[in-house]
PDB file of C-alpha atoms in Angstrom:
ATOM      1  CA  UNK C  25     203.456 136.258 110.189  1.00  0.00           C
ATOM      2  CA  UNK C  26     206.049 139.078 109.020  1.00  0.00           C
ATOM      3  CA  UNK C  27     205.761 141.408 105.924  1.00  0.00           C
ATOM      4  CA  UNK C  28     208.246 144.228 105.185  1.00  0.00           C
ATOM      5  CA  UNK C  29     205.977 146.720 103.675  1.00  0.00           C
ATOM      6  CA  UNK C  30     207.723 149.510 103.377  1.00  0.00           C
ATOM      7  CA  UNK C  31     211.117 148.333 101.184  1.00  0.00           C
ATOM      8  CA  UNK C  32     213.155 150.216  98.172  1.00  0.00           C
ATOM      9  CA  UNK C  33     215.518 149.006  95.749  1.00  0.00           C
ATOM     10  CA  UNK C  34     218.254 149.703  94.385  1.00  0.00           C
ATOM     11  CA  UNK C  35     217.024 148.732  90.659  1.00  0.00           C
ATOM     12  CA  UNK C  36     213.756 151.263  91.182  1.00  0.00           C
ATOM     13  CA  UNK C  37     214.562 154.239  93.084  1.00  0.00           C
ATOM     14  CA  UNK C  38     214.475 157.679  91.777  1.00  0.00           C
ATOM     15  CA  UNK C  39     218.326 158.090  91.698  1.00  0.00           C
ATOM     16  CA  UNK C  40     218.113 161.245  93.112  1.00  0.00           C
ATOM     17  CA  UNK C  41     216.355 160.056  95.973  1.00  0.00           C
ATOM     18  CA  UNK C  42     218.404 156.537  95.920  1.00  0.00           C
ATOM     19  CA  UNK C  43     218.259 155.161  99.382  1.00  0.00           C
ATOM     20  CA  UNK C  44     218.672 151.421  98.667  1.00  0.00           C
ATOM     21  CA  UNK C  45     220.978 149.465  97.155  1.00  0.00           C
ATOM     22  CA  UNK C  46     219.538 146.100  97.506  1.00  0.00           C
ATOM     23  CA  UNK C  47     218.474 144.655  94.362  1.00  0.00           C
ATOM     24  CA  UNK C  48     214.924 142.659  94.367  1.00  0.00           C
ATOM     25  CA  UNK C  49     216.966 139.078  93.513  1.00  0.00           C
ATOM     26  CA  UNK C  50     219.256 139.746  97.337  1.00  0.00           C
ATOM     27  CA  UNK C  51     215.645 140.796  98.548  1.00  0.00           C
ATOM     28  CA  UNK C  52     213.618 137.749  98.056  1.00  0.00           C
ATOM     29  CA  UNK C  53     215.935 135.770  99.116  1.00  0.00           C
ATOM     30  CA  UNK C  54     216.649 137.425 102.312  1.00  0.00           C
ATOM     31  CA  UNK C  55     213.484 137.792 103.472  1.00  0.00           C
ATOM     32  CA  UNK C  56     212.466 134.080 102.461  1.00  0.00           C
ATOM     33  CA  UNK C  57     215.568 132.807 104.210  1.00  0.00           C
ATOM     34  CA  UNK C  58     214.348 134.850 107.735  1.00  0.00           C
ATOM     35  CA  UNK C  59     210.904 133.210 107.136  1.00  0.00           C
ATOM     36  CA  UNK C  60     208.527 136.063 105.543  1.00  0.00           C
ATOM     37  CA  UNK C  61     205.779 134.722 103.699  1.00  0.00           C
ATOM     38  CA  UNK C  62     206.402 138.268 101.285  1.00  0.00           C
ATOM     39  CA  UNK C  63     207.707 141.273 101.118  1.00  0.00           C
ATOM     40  CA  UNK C  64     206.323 144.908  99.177  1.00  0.00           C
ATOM     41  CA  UNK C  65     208.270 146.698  97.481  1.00  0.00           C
ATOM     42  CA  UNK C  66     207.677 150.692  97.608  1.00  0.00           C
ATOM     43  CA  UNK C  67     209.426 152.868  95.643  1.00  0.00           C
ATOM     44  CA  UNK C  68     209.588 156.882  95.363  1.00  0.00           C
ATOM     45  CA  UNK C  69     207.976 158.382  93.107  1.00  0.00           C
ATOM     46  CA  UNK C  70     208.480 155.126  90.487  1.00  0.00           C
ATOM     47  CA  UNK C  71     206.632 151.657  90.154  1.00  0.00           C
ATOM     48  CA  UNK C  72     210.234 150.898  87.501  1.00  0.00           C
ATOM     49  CA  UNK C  73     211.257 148.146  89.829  1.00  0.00           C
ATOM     50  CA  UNK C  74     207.506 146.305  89.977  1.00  0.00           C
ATOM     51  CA  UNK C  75     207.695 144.471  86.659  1.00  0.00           C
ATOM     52  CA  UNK C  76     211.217 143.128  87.653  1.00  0.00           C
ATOM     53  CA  UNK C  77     209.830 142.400  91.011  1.00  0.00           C
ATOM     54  CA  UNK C  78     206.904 140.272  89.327  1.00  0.00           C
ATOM     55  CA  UNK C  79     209.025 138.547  86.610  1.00  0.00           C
ATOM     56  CA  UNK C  80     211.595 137.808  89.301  1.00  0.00           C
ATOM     57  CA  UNK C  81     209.265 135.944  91.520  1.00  0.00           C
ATOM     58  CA  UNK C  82     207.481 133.641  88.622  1.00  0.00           C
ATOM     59  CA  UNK C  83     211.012 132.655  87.858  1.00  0.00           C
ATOM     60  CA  UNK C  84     211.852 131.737  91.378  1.00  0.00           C
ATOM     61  CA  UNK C  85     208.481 130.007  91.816  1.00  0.00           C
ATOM     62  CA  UNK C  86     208.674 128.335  88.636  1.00  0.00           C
ATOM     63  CA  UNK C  87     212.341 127.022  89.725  1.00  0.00           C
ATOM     64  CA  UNK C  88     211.019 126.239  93.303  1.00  0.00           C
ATOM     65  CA  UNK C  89     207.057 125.847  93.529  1.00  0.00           C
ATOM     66  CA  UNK C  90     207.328 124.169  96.732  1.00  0.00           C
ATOM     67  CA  UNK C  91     209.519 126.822  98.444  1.00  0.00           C
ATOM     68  CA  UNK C  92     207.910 130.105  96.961  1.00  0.00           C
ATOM     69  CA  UNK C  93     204.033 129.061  95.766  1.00  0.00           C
ATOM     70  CA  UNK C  94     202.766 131.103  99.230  1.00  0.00           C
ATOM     71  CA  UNK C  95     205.130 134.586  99.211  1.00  0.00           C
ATOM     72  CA  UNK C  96     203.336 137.228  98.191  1.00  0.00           C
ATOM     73  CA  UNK C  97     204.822 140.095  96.240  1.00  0.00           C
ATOM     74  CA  UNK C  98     202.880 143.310  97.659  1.00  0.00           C
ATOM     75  CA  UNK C  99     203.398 146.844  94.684  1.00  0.00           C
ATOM     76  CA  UNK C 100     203.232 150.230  96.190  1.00  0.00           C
ATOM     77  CA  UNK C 101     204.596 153.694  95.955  1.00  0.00           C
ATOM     78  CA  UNK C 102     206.006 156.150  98.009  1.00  0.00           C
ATOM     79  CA  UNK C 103     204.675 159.755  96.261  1.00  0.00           C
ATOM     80  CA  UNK C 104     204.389 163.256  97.611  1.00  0.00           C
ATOM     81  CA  UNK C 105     201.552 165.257  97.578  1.00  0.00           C
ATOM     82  CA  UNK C 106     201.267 169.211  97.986  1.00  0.00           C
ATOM     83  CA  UNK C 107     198.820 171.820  97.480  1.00  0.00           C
ATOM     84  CA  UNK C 108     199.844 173.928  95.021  1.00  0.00           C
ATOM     85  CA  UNK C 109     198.451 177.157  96.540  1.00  0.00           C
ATOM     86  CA  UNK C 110     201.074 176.447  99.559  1.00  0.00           C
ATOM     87  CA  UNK C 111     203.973 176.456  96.664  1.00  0.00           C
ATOM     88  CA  UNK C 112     203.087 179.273  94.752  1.00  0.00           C
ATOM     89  CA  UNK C 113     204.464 182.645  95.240  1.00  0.00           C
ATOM     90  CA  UNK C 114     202.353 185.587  95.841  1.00  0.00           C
TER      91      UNK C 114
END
């Protein structure tokens, strides 16, 4: 079985680091239609897209329980992480 775990969005990306388009609706369906079981959804430096990611899917398994009871909706985040010592200047 297939997961895409590392996927943006258009709808939840940090616009200045936009590098999707896709919104979580064309998602879903895509990766349903080649046979995923899920998908996650990973974001930078935001979580703005997970609530329309969650709401989303209970609407499409509420339409469809037979087609969508068993994908899995997977949250994470893509954040940075530096020491600030490293940043400051002396």
């Amino acid at each position: 079985m297939f997961v895409g775990l590392h996927n943006h969005t258009g709808e939840g990306s940090n616009y200045r680091l936009l590098d999707a388009t896709i919104t979580i609706d064309v998602l879903f369906n895509y990766t349903h239609k080649l046979g995923h079981k899920g998908v996650a959804i990973t974001e930078h430096e935001t979580v703005g897209s997970h609530v329309s990611a969650i709401i989303a899917l209970k609407d499409l398994k509420k339409k469809d329980p037979e087609a969508w009871n068993d994908y899995k909706l997977i949250l994470g985040n893509e954040i940075y992480l530096c020491n600030r010592k490293a940043i400051q200047e002396d």
